[in-house]
CSV table of C-alpha atoms and ligand atoms in Angstrom, one decimal:
chain,number,residue,atom,x,y,z
A,1,MET,CA,0.0,0.0,0.0
A,2,LYS,CA,1.2,3.5,-0.8
A,3,ILE,CA,-0.4,6.1,1.5
A,4,SER,CA,0.1,9.8,1.4
A,5,VAL,CA,-0.4,12.1,4.3
A,6,CYS,CA,-1.7,15.5,3.3
A,7,GLY,CA,-3.3,18.6,4.9
A,8,LYS,CA,-2.8,22.2,5.8
A,9,GLY,CA,0.6,23.5,6.8
A,10,GLY,CA,1.4,22.7,10.4
A,11,SER,CA,-1.6,20.4,10.9
A,12,GLY,CA,0.7,17.6,12.1
A,13,LYS,CA,1.4,15.6,8.9
A,14,SER,CA,5.0,14.8,9.7
A,15,ALA,CA,4.2,13.9,13.3
A,16,ILE,CA,1.5,11.5,12.1
A,17,VAL,CA,3.7,10.1,9.4
A,18,THR,CA,6.2,9.3,12.1
A,19,LEU,CA,3.7,7.7,14.5
A,20,LEU,CA,2.1,5.7,11.6
A,21,ALA,CA,5.5,4.4,10.5
A,22,LYS,CA,6.2,3.3,14.1
A,23,GLY,CA,2.7,1.7,14.3
A,24,MET,CA,3.3,-0.1,11.0
A,25,GLN,CA,6.5,-1.4,12.3
A,26,GLN,CA,4.7,-2.7,15.5
A,27,ARG,CA,2.2,-4.4,13.2
A,28,GLY,CA,5.0,-6.3,11.4
A,29,TYR,CA,5.3,-4.1,8.3
A,30,GLN,CA,8.5,-2.7,6.7
A,31,ALA,CA,7.6,1.0,6.4
A,32,LEU,CA,9.3,3.2,3.9
A,33,VAL,CA,8.7,6.9,4.7
A,34,VAL,CA,9.0,9.1,1.7
A,35,ASP,CA,9.9,12.7,2.6
A,36,SER,CA,8.2,14.6,-0.3
A,37,ASP,CA,8.4,18.0,1.5
A,38,GLU,CA,10.9,20.2,-0.1
A,39,SER,CA,11.1,22.8,2.7
A,40,ASN,CA,11.2,21.1,6.2
A,41,LEU,CA,14.4,19.2,7.1
A,42,GLY,CA,13.6,17.5,10.4
A,43,LEU,CA,11.6,14.4,9.6
A,44,TYR,CA,14.7,12.2,10.1
A,45,ARG,CA,14.9,13.5,13.7
A,46,MET,CA,11.3,12.9,14.4
A,47,LEU,CA,11.9,9.3,13.3
A,48,GLY,CA,14.9,9.0,15.5
A,49,PHE,CA,17.6,8.8,12.8
A,50,ASP,CA,20.9,10.6,13.4
A,51,ARG,CA,21.3,11.8,9.8
A,52,ALA,CA,19.1,12.6,6.8
A,53,PRO,CA,19.3,10.4,3.7
A,54,VAL,CA,21.0,12.0,0.6
A,55,PRO,CA,18.0,13.2,-1.4
A,56,LEU,CA,17.1,11.1,-4.4
A,57,MET,CA,17.4,14.2,-6.5
A,58,GLU,CA,21.2,13.7,-6.2
A,59,LEU,CA,20.8,10.2,-7.7
A,60,VAL,CA,19.7,11.8,-11.0
A,61,GLY,CA,22.5,14.4,-10.9
A,62,GLY,CA,21.1,17.2,-8.8
A,63,LYS,CA,18.4,19.8,-9.5
A,64,LYS,CA,20.0,21.3,-12.6
A,65,SER,CA,20.3,18.0,-14.3
A,66,LEU,CA,16.8,17.0,-13.2
A,67,LYS,CA,15.5,20.2,-14.7
A,68,GLN,CA,17.1,19.3,-18.0
A,69,LYS,CA,15.7,15.8,-18.0
A,70,MET,CA,12.2,17.1,-17.3
A,71,SER,CA,11.5,17.4,-21.0
A,72,GLN,CA,12.2,13.7,-21.4
A,73,PRO,CA,9.4,11.1,-20.7
A,74,GLU,CA,11.3,9.8,-17.7
A,75,VAL,CA,13.9,11.1,-15.2
A,76,LEU,CA,14.8,7.8,-13.4
A,77,ALA,CA,16.6,5.2,-15.5
A,78,GLN,CA,15.0,2.2,-13.7
A,79,ALA,CA,11.6,0.8,-14.8
A,80,GLU,CA,10.9,-0.5,-11.3
A,81,ILE,CA,12.3,0.4,-7.9
A,82,TRP,CA,12.3,-2.2,-5.1
A,83,LEU,CA,13.5,-1.3,-1.6
A,84,LYS,CA,16.6,-3.4,-2.0
A,85,ASP,CA,17.6,-1.4,-5.0
A,86,ILE,CA,17.8,1.9,-3.1
A,87,PRO,CA,21.5,2.6,-2.4
A,88,PRO,CA,22.3,2.9,1.3
A,89,GLU,CA,23.3,6.5,1.3
A,90,TYR,CA,19.9,7.4,-0.2
A,91,MET,CA,17.9,5.5,2.5
A,92,VAL,CA,18.5,5.5,6.2
A,93,GLU,CA,17.0,2.5,7.8
A,94,ARG,CA,16.5,0.9,11.2
A,95,ASP,CA,14.3,-1.8,12.7
A,96,GLY,CA,11.8,-2.0,9.9
A,97,ILE,CA,11.6,1.7,9.1
A,98,GLY,CA,13.4,3.3,6.1
A,99,LEU,CA,13.5,7.0,5.1
A,100,VAL,CA,14.1,8.4,1.7
A,101,ALA,CA,13.9,12.1,0.7
A,102,ILE,CA,13.0,13.5,-2.7
A,103,GLY,CA,14.9,16.8,-2.5
A,104,LYS,CA,15.2,20.0,-0.6
A,105,ILE,CA,15.3,23.7,-1.5
A,106,MET,CA,18.6,24.9,0.0
A,107,GLN,CA,19.5,28.1,-1.8
A,108,SER,CA,17.8,31.3,-2.5
A,109,LEU,CA,16.8,31.9,-6.2
A,110,GLU,CA,17.3,28.2,-7.1
A,111,GLY,CA,14.0,28.1,-8.8
A,112,CYS,CA,10.7,26.4,-8.2
A,113,ALA,CA,10.1,23.0,-6.7
A,114,CYS,CA,8.6,21.5,-9.9
A,115,PRO,CA,11.5,19.1,-10.5
A,116,MET,CA,10.9,17.6,-7.1
A,117,GLY,CA,7.3,17.1,-8.0
A,118,VAL,CA,8.2,15.3,-11.2
A,119,LEU,CA,10.7,13.1,-9.3
A,120,SER,CA,8.2,12.3,-6.5
A,121,ARG,CA,5.6,11.3,-9.0
A,122,GLU,CA,7.9,9.0,-10.9
A,123,PHE,CA,9.5,7.5,-7.8
A,124,LEU,CA,6.1,6.7,-6.3
A,125,LYS,CA,4.9,5.2,-9.7
A,126,LYS,CA,8.0,3.0,-10.1
A,127,LEU,CA,8.2,2.0,-6.4
A,128,ARG,CA,7.3,-1.7,-6.1
A,129,LEU,CA,6.3,-3.0,-2.7
A,130,LYS,CA,6.1,-6.6,-1.4
A,131,GLU,CA,3.1,-7.7,0.6
A,132,ALA,CA,4.6,-6.8,4.0
A,133,GLU,CA,5.9,-3.4,2.8
A,134,VAL,CA,4.1,0.0,2.9
A,135,ALA,CA,5.1,3.4,1.8
A,136,ILE,CA,4.0,6.5,3.8
A,137,VAL,CA,4.5,9.8,2.0
A,138,ASP,CA,5.0,13.0,4.0
A,139,MET,CA,3.5,15.5,1.6
A,140,GLU,CA,4.3,19.2,1.4
A,141,ALA,CA,1.5,21.4,2.9
A,142,GLY,CA,-1.5,22.3,0.8
A,143,VAL,CA,-2.7,21.0,-2.5
A,144,GLU,CA,-0.1,21.8,-5.1
A,145,HIS,CA,1.2,18.2,-5.2
A,146,PHE,CA,-2.2,17.2,-6.7
A,147,GLY,CA,-1.6,19.6,-9.5
A,148,ARG,CA,1.7,18.0,-10.1
A,149,GLY,CA,0.1,14.5,-10.2
A,150,VAL,CA,2.2,13.1,-7.3
A,151,GLU,CA,-0.9,11.2,-6.1
A,152,THR,CA,-1.4,9.3,-9.4
A,153,SER,CA,0.0,6.0,-8.0
A,154,ILE,CA,-1.1,6.5,-4.4
A,155,ASP,CA,-3.7,4.0,-3.1
A,156,SER,CA,-4.9,6.0,-0.1
A,157,VAL,CA,-4.8,9.5,1.2
A,158,LEU,CA,-4.9,10.4,4.9
A,159,VAL,CA,-5.9,14.0,5.4
A,160,VAL,CA,-4.8,15.6,8.7
A,161,VAL,CA,-7.3,18.2,10.0
A,162,GLU,CA,-6.4,20.5,12.9
A,163,PRO,CA,-9.0,22.7,14.6
A,164,SER,CA,-9.3,25.5,12.1
A,165,PHE,CA,-11.6,26.6,9.3
A,166,ASP,CA,-8.8,26.6,6.8
A,167,SER,CA,-7.8,23.1,7.7
A,168,LEU,CA,-11.3,21.9,7.1
A,169,GLU,CA,-11.6,23.7,3.8
A,170,ILE,CA,-8.3,22.3,2.6
A,171,ALA,CA,-9.5,18.8,3.6
A,172,GLU,CA,-12.6,19.2,1.5
A,173,ARG,CA,-10.5,20.2,-1.5
A,174,ILE,CA,-8.1,17.3,-1.0
A,175,LYS,CA,-11.0,14.9,-0.9
A,176,ASP,CA,-12.2,16.1,-4.3
A,177,LEU,CA,-8.7,16.2,-5.8
A,178,ALA,CA,-8.0,12.7,-4.5
A,179,ILE,CA,-11.1,11.3,-6.3
A,180,GLY,CA,-9.9,13.1,-9.4
A,181,SER,CA,-6.5,11.4,-9.1
A,182,GLY,CA,-8.0,7.9,-8.8
A,183,VAL,CA,-7.2,7.3,-5.2
A,184,ASN,CA,-9.1,4.4,-3.7
A,185,ASN,CA,-9.5,5.6,-0.1
A,186,THR,CA,-9.5,9.1,1.5
A,187,TRP,CA,-9.5,9.1,5.2
A,188,VAL,CA,-9.6,12.1,7.6
A,189,VAL,CA,-7.9,12.2,10.9
A,190,LEU,CA,-8.4,15.0,13.5
A,191,ASN,CA,-5.3,16.2,15.2
A,192,LYS,CA,-4.5,18.5,18.1
A,193,VAL,CA,-8.0,18.0,19.6
A,194,ALA,CA,-8.2,19.5,23.0
A,195,SER,CA,-11.5,18.2,24.4
A,196,GLU,CA,-14.5,15.9,23.6
A,197,GLU,CA,-16.6,19.1,22.8
A,198,MET,CA,-14.0,20.1,20.3
A,199,ASP,CA,-14.0,16.7,18.8
A,200,SER,CA,-17.8,16.7,18.3
A,201,SER,CA,-17.7,20.3,16.8
A,202,LEU,CA,-15.0,19.2,14.4
A,203,ARG,CA,-16.9,16.1,13.4
A,204,LYS,CA,-20.0,18.2,12.8
A,205,GLU,CA,-18.0,20.6,10.6
A,206,LEU,CA,-16.7,17.6,8.7
A,207,ARG,CA,-20.2,16.2,8.1
A,208,LYS,CA,-21.3,19.5,6.7
A,209,ARG,CA,-18.6,18.9,4.1
A,210,ASN,CA,-19.6,15.2,3.5
A,211,MET,CA,-16.6,13.9,5.4
A,212,ASP,CA,-16.2,11.7,8.4
A,213,ALA,CA,-13.1,11.2,10.7
A,214,ILE,CA,-11.6,7.8,11.1
A,215,GLY,CA,-10.1,8.9,14.4
A,216,SER,CA,-8.9,11.7,16.6
A,217,ILE,CA,-5.5,12.4,18.0
A,218,TYR,CA,-5.6,14.7,21.0
A,219,TYR,CA,-3.2,17.6,21.7
A,220,ASP,CA,-0.2,15.8,23.3
A,221,LEU,CA,2.4,17.7,25.2
A,222,GLU,CA,4.9,15.0,24.5
A,223,ILE,CA,4.7,15.7,20.8
A,224,PHE,CA,5.0,19.4,21.4
A,225,GLN,CA,8.1,18.9,23.7
A,226,ALA,CA,9.8,16.4,21.4
A,227,SER,CA,9.3,18.7,18.3
A,228,LEU,CA,10.6,21.7,20.2
A,229,GLU,CA,13.8,19.9,21.2
A,230,GLY,CA,14.2,18.0,17.9
A,231,HIS,CA,13.8,14.6,19.7
A,232,PRO,CA,12.2,11.5,18.2
A,233,LEU,CA,8.4,11.0,18.6
A,234,GLY,CA,6.9,7.8,19.5
A,235,LYS,CA,5.6,7.5,23.1
A,236,GLY,CA,2.5,8.9,24.8
A,237,ARG,CA,-1.2,9.3,24.1
A,238,ALA,CA,-0.9,10.4,20.5
A,239,ALA,CA,1.2,7.3,19.6
A,240,GLU,CA,-1.4,5.0,21.1
A,241,GLU,CA,-4.3,6.8,19.3
A,242,THR,CA,-2.4,6.6,16.0
A,243,VAL,CA,-2.0,2.8,16.4
A,244,ARG,CA,-5.7,2.5,17.0
A,245,ILE,CA,-6.4,4.6,13.9
A,246,LEU,CA,-3.9,2.5,11.9
A,247,ASP,CA,-5.7,-0.7,12.8
A,248,ARG,CA,-8.9,0.8,11.4
A,249,LEU,CA,-7.1,1.9,8.2
A,250,LEU,CA,-5.6,-1.6,7.8
A,251,ALA,CA,-9.0,-3.2,8.3
A,252,GLN,CA,-10.6,-0.8,5.8
A,253,ALA,CA,-7.8,-1.3,3.2
A,254,LYS,CA,-8.2,-5.1,3.9
A,255,LEU,CA,-4.6,-5.5,4.9
A,256,LYS,CA,-3.4,-8.0,7.4
A,257,VAL,CA,-1.2,-7.5,10.4
A,258,GLN,CA,2.1,-9.0,9.1
A,259,VAL,CA,4.7,-11.2,10.6
A,260,ARG,CA,8.0,-9.7,9.7
A,261,HIS,CA,10.9,-12.2,9.2
B,1,ATP,N1,-1.2,15.9,18.5
B,1,ATP,C1,-0.4,16.9,18.7
B,1,ATP,N2,-0.2,17.5,19.9
B,1,ATP,C2,0.6,18.5,20.1
B,1,ATP,N3,1.3,19.1,19.2
B,1,ATP,C3,1.3,18.6,18.0
B,1,ATP,C4,0.4,17.5,17.6
B,1,ATP,N4,0.6,17.2,16.3
B,1,ATP,C5,1.5,18.1,15.8
B,1,ATP,N5,1.9,18.9,16.8
B,1,ATP,C6,2.8,20.1,16.7
B,1,ATP,O1,2.4,20.9,15.7
B,1,ATP,C7,3.6,21.4,15.0
B,1,ATP,C8,3.5,21.0,13.5
B,1,ATP,O2,3.5,19.6,13.4
B,1,ATP,P1,4.2,18.9,12.1
B,1,ATP,O3,5.5,19.4,11.8
B,1,ATP,O4,4.0,17.4,12.2
B,1,ATP,O5,3.1,19.5,11.0
B,1,ATP,P2,3.2,19.4,9.5
B,1,ATP,O6,1.8,19.4,9.0
B,1,ATP,O7,4.1,18.3,9.0
B,1,ATP,O8,3.8,20.8,9.1
B,1,ATP,P3,4.4,21.3,7.7
B,1,ATP,O9,3.2,21.7,6.9
B,1,ATP,O10,5.2,22.5,8.0
B,1,ATP,O11,5.1,20.2,7.1
B,1,ATP,C9,4.8,20.8,15.6
B,1,ATP,O12,5.4,21.7,16.5
B,1,ATP,C10,4.2,19.6,16.4
B,1,ATP,O13,4.9,19.4,17.6
B,2,MG,MG1,5.8,18.4,7.8
């Protein structure tokens, strides 16, 4: 399964990607996290790695060369990419969780992020997963990635909604864009919920927009503290809530809990 985690900027996508990857690992899956956010650098820290992987953009000669190749039908030489084919410097890996990054904007005036969009789309299309493997994509904020077609080979989209009008509005647009991209499942998860009252108001707002939440993750001081200090996420209430949500997702996607060898 290839699942992309989308939503408004700052809604908690990277935190939830991290907790989902850890939950997948607990359920016996090999989780490949794909960092498709060209701005934020800290996902490797949230996941507990001590270095970031070399971006896949370097595998195709860097941004300049990628830009030149964009007029060609394909930018990656391989027809299929299996996890074992990814060179070690491009994937950091430990205990059933791997992390690859598409590319980062590091310099001023280096141009737009379109080449990264092209590479994300092609990498995800060519990525081949075995039965016990899942890819979880940490998307950039907003909806531009839909315009770039990054979701065309994604099976499921998980939209993170925080308690704000904009976040609800973006979720509604993502739901429609996901349908347009041929995605099978679109799920909504509420994040940073502060009380049961807030949870029911948010669910009411979702229903007005013909959406339903598959679960809620409450505001969790451990996430706040770990993010502030650049420490790994993984313990506490939000982690437990994410695993419960994950079990619902796996059941709906008809995937089994795996026994990893
Ligand atoms: N359940 C939660 N409880 C408390 N704080 C949270 C929770 N989820 C996320 N946060 C905090 O919200 C901030 C944004 O989280 P995160 O970086 O995961 O969001 P994002 O959607 O990936 O942001 P961006 O759009 O910049 O990539 C972080 O400081 C994080 O600690
Ligand atoms: Mg993020």
